[in-house]
Amino acid sequence: MHSDVNELFSYLWQDYIKMTPSAAKVHQLLGHGQPIINDHIALRTFNRGGVELAVLAQHFEALGYVACGDYVFTQKKLKAKHFEHPNSQLPKVFISELLVEQFSPQLLTLVDDLLGQMGPSATFADNFLYSGRHWQLDSTTYQALLAESEYAAWVAAFGYRANHFTVSINHLAGVDSIAAVNDTLKQAGFILNSAGGEIKGSPEVMLEQSSTMADVIDVPFSDKRLAIPSCFYEFALRYPKANGELYTGFVEASADKIFESTNAKA
């Protein structure tokens, strides 16, 4: 496991921009060449086979991160936790896991077959959180997973890596609203996730979020290549609590819709 938290995020970012070619353009568009503060990253996994949420979390906990919130997404059959570092300048981490046993026996078997191809030591490697896919995957299996769960298909296709990074609008120079960010992105030709509205959340719940739809990239399968949605970029504006400190949690109703950023565009 990494001993330097900044090094870990640097590797995660380098992997993410390979999967998300548009990220560099977003950076330039919003940051004008200045550094952008990352609000949080998100990772996805399955709740079995030695790759549970807690296994991914260990990599961050070893660097001082602490669990701060639990979330349940009943419709998508997911559970999640978010983690924070004592240094509030470091990104928060949002890890979710698919409750595989709530799906069909076929999906359960397919997931177990994939996870069975992983070596038991893989999750302890320094690079595990940006190591990608650890199994052979054909397009038929991908499509079978996709028919039941977009999330399951995404993890099968992309494995272990950041599903998204998030621009902290609170730290963007000259920008004071999420609507302004969205307008800038749309004018530049980006498609935004409109599930539940382009802006998810409100000042009342102390968090507003939006996101691009995932880039579509060419992904190799064992039998062919397919152009499928990869990763996306999120934008978050946080509001102060009664004590004046910014809210650091997540809003289930909003996060539920953010997951749909990796859906195939209609």
PDB file of C-alpha atoms in Angstrom:
ATOM      1  CA  MET A   1       0.000   0.000   0.000  1.00  0.00           C
ATOM      2  CA  HIS A   2       1.129   3.565  -0.661  1.00  0.00           C
ATOM      3  CA  SER A   3       2.786   5.411   2.214  1.00  0.00           C
ATOM      4  CA  ASP A   4       2.320   8.856   0.618  1.00  0.00           C
ATOM      5  CA  VAL A   5      -1.264  10.057   0.164  1.00  0.00           C
ATOM      6  CA  ASN A   6      -0.382  12.643  -2.490  1.00  0.00           C
ATOM      7  CA  GLU A   7       1.449  10.011  -4.503  1.00  0.00           C
ATOM      8  CA  LEU A   8      -1.630   7.745  -4.398  1.00  0.00           C
ATOM      9  CA  PHE A   9      -3.898  10.518  -5.696  1.00  0.00           C
ATOM     10  CA  SER A  10      -1.372  11.395  -8.387  1.00  0.00           C
ATOM     11  CA  TYR A  11      -1.430   7.827  -9.714  1.00  0.00           C
ATOM     12  CA  LEU A  12      -5.236   7.692  -9.467  1.00  0.00           C
ATOM     13  CA  TRP A  13      -5.457  10.926 -11.461  1.00  0.00           C
ATOM     14  CA  GLN A  14      -3.019   9.750 -14.134  1.00  0.00           C
ATOM     15  CA  ASP A  15      -5.067   6.582 -14.630  1.00  0.00           C
ATOM     16  CA  TYR A  16      -8.349   8.524 -14.601  1.00  0.00           C
ATOM     17  CA  ILE A  17      -7.334  10.924 -17.374  1.00  0.00           C
ATOM     18  CA  LYS A  18      -6.380   7.967 -19.587  1.00  0.00           C
ATOM     19  CA  MET A  19      -9.943   6.696 -19.188  1.00  0.00           C
ATOM     20  CA  THR A  20     -11.470  10.187 -19.398  1.00  0.00           C
ATOM     21  CA  PRO A  21      -9.888  12.178 -22.243  1.00  0.00           C
ATOM     22  CA  SER A  22     -12.297  15.072 -21.666  1.00  0.00           C
ATOM     23  CA  ALA A  23     -10.974  15.649 -18.115  1.00  0.00           C
ATOM     24  CA  ALA A  24      -7.997  17.689 -19.311  1.00  0.00           C
ATOM     25  CA  LYS A  25     -10.325  19.913 -21.354  1.00  0.00           C
ATOM     26  CA  VAL A  26     -12.599  20.433 -18.322  1.00  0.00           C
ATOM     27  CA  HIS A  27      -9.538  21.317 -16.235  1.00  0.00           C
ATOM     28  CA  GLN A  28      -8.433  23.921 -18.737  1.00  0.00           C
ATOM     29  CA  LEU A  29     -11.950  25.289 -19.115  1.00  0.00           C
ATOM     30  CA  LEU A  30     -12.619  25.773 -15.401  1.00  0.00           C
ATOM     31  CA  GLY A  31      -9.136  26.211 -13.963  1.00  0.00           C
ATOM     32  CA  HIS A  32      -7.636  28.407 -16.692  1.00  0.00           C
ATOM     33  CA  GLY A  33      -4.338  26.664 -16.077  1.00  0.00           C
ATOM     34  CA  GLN A  34      -4.506  27.028 -12.289  1.00  0.00           C
ATOM     35  CA  PRO A  35      -4.606  23.978  -9.969  1.00  0.00           C
ATOM     36  CA  ILE A  36      -8.094  22.636  -9.257  1.00  0.00           C
ATOM     37  CA  ILE A  37      -9.051  21.414  -5.784  1.00  0.00           C
ATOM     38  CA  ASN A  38     -10.560  17.931  -5.895  1.00  0.00           C
ATOM     39  CA  ASP A  39     -13.622  17.583  -3.625  1.00  0.00           C
ATOM     40  CA  HIS A  40     -13.742  13.787  -3.736  1.00  0.00           C
ATOM     41  CA  ILE A  41     -13.102  10.686  -5.782  1.00  0.00           C
ATOM     42  CA  ALA A  42     -15.369   7.663  -6.067  1.00  0.00           C
ATOM     43  CA  LEU A  43     -14.578   3.973  -6.440  1.00  0.00           C
ATOM     44  CA  ARG A  44     -16.874   1.042  -7.233  1.00  0.00           C
ATOM     45  CA  THR A  45     -16.673  -2.643  -6.259  1.00  0.00           C
ATOM     46  CA  PHE A  46     -18.599  -5.819  -5.435  1.00  0.00           C
ATOM     47  CA  ASN A  47     -19.530  -6.915  -1.887  1.00  0.00           C
ATOM     48  CA  ARG A  48     -17.848 -10.325  -2.157  1.00  0.00           C
ATOM     49  CA  GLY A  49     -14.792 -12.226  -3.364  1.00  0.00           C
ATOM     50  CA  GLY A  50     -12.286 -10.353  -1.219  1.00  0.00           C
ATOM     51  CA  VAL A  51     -12.871  -7.023  -2.980  1.00  0.00           C
ATOM     52  CA  GLU A  52     -15.489  -5.629  -0.606  1.00  0.00           C
ATOM     53  CA  LEU A  53     -15.758  -1.921   0.200  1.00  0.00           C
ATOM     54  CA  ALA A  54     -13.751  -2.458   3.399  1.00  0.00           C
ATOM     55  CA  VAL A  55     -10.841  -3.926   1.403  1.00  0.00           C
ATOM     56  CA  LEU A  56     -10.592  -0.837  -0.812  1.00  0.00           C
ATOM     57  CA  ALA A  57     -10.994   1.396   2.234  1.00  0.00           C
ATOM     58  CA  GLN A  58      -7.918  -0.104   3.903  1.00  0.00           C
ATOM     59  CA  HIS A  59      -5.695   1.635   1.349  1.00  0.00           C
ATOM     60  CA  PHE A  60      -7.036   5.011   2.480  1.00  0.00           C
ATOM     61  CA  GLU A  61      -7.331   4.164   6.176  1.00  0.00           C
ATOM     62  CA  ALA A  62      -3.626   3.281   6.194  1.00  0.00           C
ATOM     63  CA  LEU A  63      -3.026   6.906   5.132  1.00  0.00           C
ATOM     64  CA  GLY A  64      -5.152   8.382   7.921  1.00  0.00           C
ATOM     65  CA  TYR A  65      -8.621   8.404   6.362  1.00  0.00           C
ATOM     66  CA  VAL A  66     -11.597   7.773   8.655  1.00  0.00           C
ATOM     67  CA  ALA A  67     -15.118   6.526   7.805  1.00  0.00           C
ATOM     68  CA  CYS A  68     -17.589   9.403   8.183  1.00  0.00           C
ATOM     69  CA  GLY A  69     -20.895   8.389   6.591  1.00  0.00           C
ATOM     70  CA  ASP A  70     -22.965   5.385   5.500  1.00  0.00           C
ATOM     71  CA  TYR A  71     -25.356   5.376   2.546  1.00  0.00           C
ATOM     72  CA  VAL A  72     -27.878   2.925   1.094  1.00  0.00           C
ATOM     73  CA  PHE A  73     -29.190   2.963  -2.480  1.00  0.00           C
ATOM     74  CA  THR A  74     -32.112   0.536  -2.413  1.00  0.00           C
ATOM     75  CA  GLN A  75     -33.132   0.790  -6.065  1.00  0.00           C
ATOM     76  CA  LYS A  76     -29.602   0.324  -7.403  1.00  0.00           C
ATOM     77  CA  LYS A  77     -28.834  -2.319  -4.729  1.00  0.00           C
ATOM     78  CA  LEU A  78     -25.750  -0.538  -3.446  1.00  0.00           C
ATOM     79  CA  LYS A  79     -24.188   0.408  -0.137  1.00  0.00           C
ATOM     80  CA  ALA A  80     -21.551   3.103   0.264  1.00  0.00           C
ATOM     81  CA  LYS A  81     -19.352   4.888   2.784  1.00  0.00           C
ATOM     82  CA  HIS A  82     -17.424   8.101   2.592  1.00  0.00           C
ATOM     83  CA  PHE A  83     -14.061   8.735   4.187  1.00  0.00           C
ATOM     84  CA  GLU A  84     -12.299  11.930   5.219  1.00  0.00           C
ATOM     85  CA  HIS A  85      -8.707  12.788   6.094  1.00  0.00           C
ATOM     86  CA  PRO A  86      -7.774  14.955   9.114  1.00  0.00           C
ATOM     87  CA  ASN A  87      -6.228  17.294   6.537  1.00  0.00           C
ATOM     88  CA  SER A  88      -9.414  18.803   5.074  1.00  0.00           C
ATOM     89  CA  GLN A  89      -7.517  19.909   1.957  1.00  0.00           C
ATOM     90  CA  LEU A  90      -7.209  16.279   0.886  1.00  0.00           C
ATOM     91  CA  PRO A  91     -10.056  14.845  -1.218  1.00  0.00           C
ATOM     92  CA  LYS A  92     -12.864  12.932   0.411  1.00  0.00           C
ATOM     93  CA  VAL A  93     -13.278   9.325  -0.771  1.00  0.00           C
ATOM     94  CA  PHE A  94     -16.642   7.764  -1.648  1.00  0.00           C
ATOM     95  CA  ILE A  95     -16.599   3.948  -2.018  1.00  0.00           C
ATOM     96  CA  SER A  96     -19.658   1.952  -3.032  1.00  0.00           C
ATOM     97  CA  GLU A  97     -20.255  -1.788  -3.365  1.00  0.00           C
ATOM     98  CA  LEU A  98     -22.880  -3.733  -5.314  1.00  0.00           C
ATOM     99  CA  LEU A  99     -25.044  -6.067  -3.205  1.00  0.00           C
ATOM    100  CA  VAL A 100     -24.555  -8.922  -5.642  1.00  0.00           C
ATOM    101  CA  GLU A 101     -26.780 -11.439  -3.836  1.00  0.00           C
ATOM    102  CA  GLN A 102     -29.809  -9.209  -4.493  1.00  0.00           C
ATOM    103  CA  PHE A 103     -29.565  -9.920  -8.221  1.00  0.00           C
ATOM    104  CA  SER A 104     -30.298 -13.030 -10.284  1.00  0.00           C
ATOM    105  CA  PRO A 105     -28.375 -16.292  -9.805  1.00  0.00           C
ATOM    106  CA  GLN A 106     -26.929 -15.690 -13.289  1.00  0.00           C
ATOM    107  CA  LEU A 107     -25.393 -12.341 -12.326  1.00  0.00           C
ATOM    108  CA  LEU A 108     -24.067 -13.855  -9.097  1.00  0.00           C
ATOM    109  CA  THR A 109     -22.355 -16.634 -11.050  1.00  0.00           C
ATOM    110  CA  LEU A 110     -20.888 -14.242 -13.620  1.00  0.00           C
ATOM    111  CA  VAL A 111     -19.457 -11.963 -10.927  1.00  0.00           C
ATOM    112  CA  ASP A 112     -18.013 -14.894  -8.966  1.00  0.00           C
ATOM    113  CA  ASP A 113     -16.391 -16.219 -12.157  1.00  0.00           C
ATOM    114  CA  LEU A 114     -14.684 -12.865 -12.726  1.00  0.00           C
ATOM    115  CA  LEU A 115     -13.535 -12.464  -9.127  1.00  0.00           C
ATOM    116  CA  GLY A 116     -12.288 -16.061  -9.104  1.00  0.00           C
ATOM    117  CA  GLN A 117      -9.671 -15.047 -11.686  1.00  0.00           C
ATOM    118  CA  MET A 118      -8.044 -12.593  -9.243  1.00  0.00           C
ATOM    119  CA  GLY A 119      -5.009 -13.567  -7.225  1.00  0.00           C
ATOM    120  CA  PRO A 120      -5.584 -13.272  -3.464  1.00  0.00           C
ATOM    121  CA  SER A 121      -2.687 -10.841  -3.055  1.00  0.00           C
ATOM    122  CA  ALA A 122      -3.873  -8.414  -5.760  1.00  0.00           C
ATOM    123  CA  THR A 123      -5.791  -6.198  -3.341  1.00  0.00           C
ATOM    124  CA  PHE A 124      -2.690  -5.537  -1.209  1.00  0.00           C
ATOM    125  CA  ALA A 125      -0.558  -4.232  -4.080  1.00  0.00           C
ATOM    126  CA  ASP A 126       0.410  -0.545  -4.041  1.00  0.00           C
ATOM    127  CA  ASN A 127      -1.327  -0.036  -7.361  1.00  0.00           C
ATOM    128  CA  PHE A 128      -4.542  -1.944  -6.620  1.00  0.00           C
ATOM    129  CA  LEU A 129      -6.806   1.128  -6.587  1.00  0.00           C
ATOM    130  CA  TYR A 130      -5.731   2.041 -10.138  1.00  0.00           C
ATOM    131  CA  SER A 131      -4.918  -1.451 -11.440  1.00  0.00           C
ATOM    132  CA  GLY A 132      -7.948  -1.827 -13.717  1.00  0.00           C
ATOM    133  CA  ARG A 133      -9.422  -5.164 -14.725  1.00  0.00           C
ATOM    134  CA  HIS A 134      -8.049  -8.399 -13.231  1.00  0.00           C
ATOM    135  CA  TRP A 135     -10.013 -10.885 -15.322  1.00  0.00           C
ATOM    136  CA  GLN A 136     -10.760 -12.024 -18.839  1.00  0.00           C
ATOM    137  CA  LEU A 137     -14.089 -10.572 -19.976  1.00  0.00           C
ATOM    138  CA  ASP A 138     -15.982 -11.261 -23.181  1.00  0.00           C
ATOM    139  CA  SER A 139     -18.620  -8.956 -24.641  1.00  0.00           C
ATOM    140  CA  THR A 140     -21.428 -11.486 -24.018  1.00  0.00           C
ATOM    141  CA  THR A 141     -20.730 -11.482 -20.272  1.00  0.00           C
ATOM    142  CA  TYR A 142     -20.525  -7.687 -20.286  1.00  0.00           C
ATOM    143  CA  GLN A 143     -23.906  -7.420 -22.021  1.00  0.00           C
ATOM    144  CA  ALA A 144     -25.484  -9.956 -19.631  1.00  0.00           C
ATOM    145  CA  LEU A 145     -24.311  -7.913 -16.645  1.00  0.00           C
ATOM    146  CA  LEU A 146     -25.432  -4.675 -18.299  1.00  0.00           C
ATOM    147  CA  ALA A 147     -28.949  -6.067 -18.737  1.00  0.00           C
ATOM    148  CA  GLU A 148     -29.294  -6.282 -14.948  1.00  0.00           C
ATOM    149  CA  SER A 149     -26.956  -3.645 -13.564  1.00  0.00           C
ATOM    150  CA  GLU A 150     -25.078  -0.871 -15.322  1.00  0.00           C
ATOM    151  CA  TYR A 151     -22.877  -0.690 -12.217  1.00  0.00           C
ATOM    152  CA  ALA A 152     -21.934  -4.402 -12.389  1.00  0.00           C
ATOM    153  CA  ALA A 153     -21.070  -4.059 -16.066  1.00  0.00           C
ATOM    154  CA  TRP A 154     -18.924  -0.992 -15.397  1.00  0.00           C
ATOM    155  CA  VAL A 155     -16.872  -2.712 -12.672  1.00  0.00           C
ATOM    156  CA  ALA A 156     -16.504  -5.802 -14.878  1.00  0.00           C
ATOM    157  CA  ALA A 157     -15.252  -3.701 -17.798  1.00  0.00           C
ATOM    158  CA  PHE A 158     -13.017  -1.241 -15.940  1.00  0.00           C
ATOM    159  CA  GLY A 159     -12.065  -2.953 -12.690  1.00  0.00           C
ATOM    160  CA  TYR A 160     -10.327  -0.936 -10.010  1.00  0.00           C
ATOM    161  CA  ARG A 161      -9.798   2.776 -10.684  1.00  0.00           C
ATOM    162  CA  ALA A 162     -11.422   6.110  -9.876  1.00  0.00           C
ATOM    163  CA  ASN A 163     -14.906   6.228 -11.347  1.00  0.00           C
ATOM    164  CA  HIS A 164     -14.810  10.020 -11.135  1.00  0.00           C
ATOM    165  CA  PHE A 165     -12.965  13.002  -9.747  1.00  0.00           C
ATOM    166  CA  THR A 166     -14.871  16.084  -8.553  1.00  0.00           C
ATOM    167  CA  VAL A 167     -14.126  19.778  -8.987  1.00  0.00           C
ATOM    168  CA  SER A 168     -14.658  21.730  -5.768  1.00  0.00           C
ATOM    169  CA  ILE A 169     -16.625  24.770  -6.942  1.00  0.00           C
ATOM    170  CA  ASN A 170     -16.008  26.346  -3.527  1.00  0.00           C
ATOM    171  CA  HIS A 171     -12.346  26.641  -4.502  1.00  0.00           C
ATOM    172  CA  LEU A 172     -12.811  27.791  -8.124  1.00  0.00           C
ATOM    173  CA  ALA A 173     -11.658  31.359  -8.674  1.00  0.00           C
ATOM    174  CA  GLY A 174     -14.340  33.707  -9.972  1.00  0.00           C
ATOM    175  CA  VAL A 175     -17.179  31.169  -9.824  1.00  0.00           C
ATOM    176  CA  ASP A 176     -19.920  31.296  -7.223  1.00  0.00           C
ATOM    177  CA  SER A 177     -22.669  28.997  -8.547  1.00  0.00           C
ATOM    178  CA  ILE A 178     -23.071  25.530  -9.947  1.00  0.00           C
ATOM    179  CA  ALA A 179     -25.340  26.920 -12.678  1.00  0.00           C
ATOM    180  CA  ALA A 180     -22.440  29.052 -13.946  1.00  0.00           C
ATOM    181  CA  VAL A 181     -20.201  25.956 -14.113  1.00  0.00           C
ATOM    182  CA  ASN A 182     -22.900  23.995 -15.942  1.00  0.00           C
ATOM    183  CA  ASP A 183     -23.398  26.810 -18.474  1.00  0.00           C
ATOM    184  CA  THR A 184     -19.655  26.981 -19.167  1.00  0.00           C
ATOM    185  CA  LEU A 185     -19.542  23.213 -19.729  1.00  0.00           C
ATOM    186  CA  LYS A 186     -22.582  23.172 -22.009  1.00  0.00           C
ATOM    187  CA  GLN A 187     -21.277  26.064 -24.081  1.00  0.00           C
ATOM    188  CA  ALA A 188     -18.099  24.023 -24.596  1.00  0.00           C
ATOM    189  CA  GLY A 189     -20.174  21.105 -25.891  1.00  0.00           C
ATOM    190  CA  PHE A 190     -20.255  18.839 -22.838  1.00  0.00           C
ATOM    191  CA  ILE A 191     -23.337  16.715 -22.212  1.00  0.00           C
ATOM    192  CA  LEU A 192     -24.459  16.927 -18.583  1.00  0.00           C
ATOM    193  CA  ASN A 193     -26.192  14.219 -16.576  1.00  0.00           C
ATOM    194  CA  SER A 194     -29.819  15.401 -16.519  1.00  0.00           C
ATOM    195  CA  ALA A 195     -31.245  12.541 -14.381  1.00  0.00           C
ATOM    196  CA  GLY A 196     -33.247  14.284 -11.680  1.00  0.00           C
ATOM    197  CA  GLY A 197     -32.257  17.648 -13.198  1.00  0.00           C
ATOM    198  CA  GLU A 198     -28.824  18.961 -14.116  1.00  0.00           C
ATOM    199  CA  ILE A 199     -28.337  20.275 -10.565  1.00  0.00           C
ATOM    200  CA  LYS A 200     -28.760  17.593  -7.903  1.00  0.00           C
ATOM    201  CA  GLY A 201     -29.345  18.755  -4.349  1.00  0.00           C
ATOM    202  CA  SER A 202     -29.950  22.258  -2.992  1.00  0.00           C
ATOM    203  CA  PRO A 203     -28.688  24.747  -0.408  1.00  0.00           C
ATOM    204  CA  GLU A 204     -31.217  23.190   1.996  1.00  0.00           C
ATOM    205  CA  VAL A 205     -29.354  19.852   1.967  1.00  0.00           C
ATOM    206  CA  MET A 206     -26.041  21.802   1.961  1.00  0.00           C
ATOM    207  CA  LEU A 207     -24.721  20.208  -1.238  1.00  0.00           C
ATOM    208  CA  GLU A 208     -25.286  20.833  -4.938  1.00  0.00           C
ATOM    209  CA  GLN A 209     -23.780  18.502  -7.537  1.00  0.00           C
ATOM    210  CA  SER A 210     -23.680  18.096 -11.283  1.00  0.00           C
ATOM    211  CA  SER A 211     -21.646  15.935 -13.644  1.00  0.00           C
ATOM    212  CA  THR A 212     -20.740  15.323 -17.240  1.00  0.00           C
ATOM    213  CA  MET A 213     -21.907  12.126 -18.883  1.00  0.00           C
ATOM    214  CA  ALA A 214     -19.057   9.629 -19.047  1.00  0.00           C
ATOM    215  CA  ASP A 215     -16.674   9.679 -21.972  1.00  0.00           C
ATOM    216  CA  VAL A 216     -17.211   6.831 -24.428  1.00  0.00           C
ATOM    217  CA  ILE A 217     -13.942   5.033 -25.103  1.00  0.00           C
ATOM    218  CA  ASP A 218     -12.833   1.962 -27.044  1.00  0.00           C
ATOM    219  CA  VAL A 219     -12.437  -0.968 -24.622  1.00  0.00           C
ATOM    220  CA  PRO A 220     -10.923  -4.357 -25.497  1.00  0.00           C
ATOM    221  CA  PHE A 221     -12.837  -7.518 -24.589  1.00  0.00           C
ATOM    222  CA  SER A 222     -11.565 -11.037 -25.161  1.00  0.00           C
ATOM    223  CA  ASP A 223     -13.654 -11.412 -28.338  1.00  0.00           C
ATOM    224  CA  LYS A 224     -13.951  -7.845 -29.706  1.00  0.00           C
ATOM    225  CA  ARG A 225     -13.637  -4.146 -28.906  1.00  0.00           C
ATOM    226  CA  LEU A 226     -16.626  -2.048 -27.853  1.00  0.00           C
ATOM    227  CA  ALA A 227     -17.113   1.688 -27.421  1.00  0.00           C
ATOM    228  CA  ILE A 228     -18.636   2.025 -23.927  1.00  0.00           C
ATOM    229  CA  PRO A 229     -19.040   4.732 -21.238  1.00  0.00           C
ATOM    230  CA  SER A 230     -15.936   5.020 -19.026  1.00  0.00           C
ATOM    231  CA  CYS A 231     -15.529   7.731 -16.368  1.00  0.00           C
ATOM    232  CA  PHE A 232     -16.986  11.185 -15.821  1.00  0.00           C
ATOM    233  CA  TYR A 233     -16.235  14.474 -14.090  1.00  0.00           C
ATOM    234  CA  GLU A 234     -18.356  15.757 -11.213  1.00  0.00           C
ATOM    235  CA  PHE A 235     -18.759  19.262  -9.762  1.00  0.00           C
ATOM    236  CA  ALA A 236     -19.708  19.989  -6.148  1.00  0.00           C
ATOM    237  CA  LEU A 237     -20.707  23.139  -4.291  1.00  0.00           C
ATOM    238  CA  ARG A 238     -20.887  22.779  -0.508  1.00  0.00           C
ATOM    239  CA  TYR A 239     -22.762  25.042   1.900  1.00  0.00           C
ATOM    240  CA  PRO A 240     -21.862  25.944   5.486  1.00  0.00           C
ATOM    241  CA  LYS A 241     -23.465  24.246   8.469  1.00  0.00           C
ATOM    242  CA  ALA A 242     -24.763  26.223  11.471  1.00  0.00           C
ATOM    243  CA  ASN A 243     -21.227  26.321  12.918  1.00  0.00           C
ATOM    244  CA  GLY A 244     -19.894  27.909   9.729  1.00  0.00           C
ATOM    245  CA  GLU A 245     -17.934  24.856   8.564  1.00  0.00           C
ATOM    246  CA  LEU A 246     -18.716  23.461   5.118  1.00  0.00           C
ATOM    247  CA  TYR A 247     -20.891  20.342   5.015  1.00  0.00           C
ATOM    248  CA  THR A 248     -18.636  17.386   4.160  1.00  0.00           C
ATOM    249  CA  GLY A 249     -21.154  14.556   3.679  1.00  0.00           C
ATOM    250  CA  PHE A 250     -23.139  13.297   0.721  1.00  0.00           C
ATOM    251  CA  VAL A 251     -26.863  13.283  -0.120  1.00  0.00           C
ATOM    252  CA  GLU A 252     -28.262   9.866  -1.053  1.00  0.00           C
ATOM    253  CA  ALA A 253     -30.960  11.181  -3.382  1.00  0.00           C
ATOM    254  CA  SER A 254     -28.363  13.174  -5.332  1.00  0.00           C
ATOM    255  CA  ALA A 255     -25.688  10.475  -5.383  1.00  0.00           C
ATOM    256  CA  ASP A 256     -28.294   8.011  -6.657  1.00  0.00           C
ATOM    257  CA  LYS A 257     -28.650  10.115  -9.828  1.00  0.00           C
ATOM    258  CA  ILE A 258     -24.901  10.798 -10.135  1.00  0.00           C
ATOM    259  CA  PHE A 259     -24.375   7.028 -10.542  1.00  0.00           C
ATOM    260  CA  GLU A 260     -26.282   7.342 -13.823  1.00  0.00           C
ATOM    261  CA  SER A 261     -23.467   9.402 -15.353  1.00  0.00           C
ATOM    262  CA  THR A 262     -21.980   6.136 -16.667  1.00  0.00           C
ATOM    263  CA  ASN A 263     -25.228   5.070 -18.341  1.00  0.00           C
ATOM    264  CA  ALA A 264     -25.065   4.874 -22.125  1.00  0.00           C
ATOM    265  CA  LYS A 265     -26.417   8.079 -23.646  1.00  0.00           C
ATOM    266  CA  ALA A 266     -29.914   7.626 -25.052  1.00  0.00           C
TER     267      ALA A 266
END
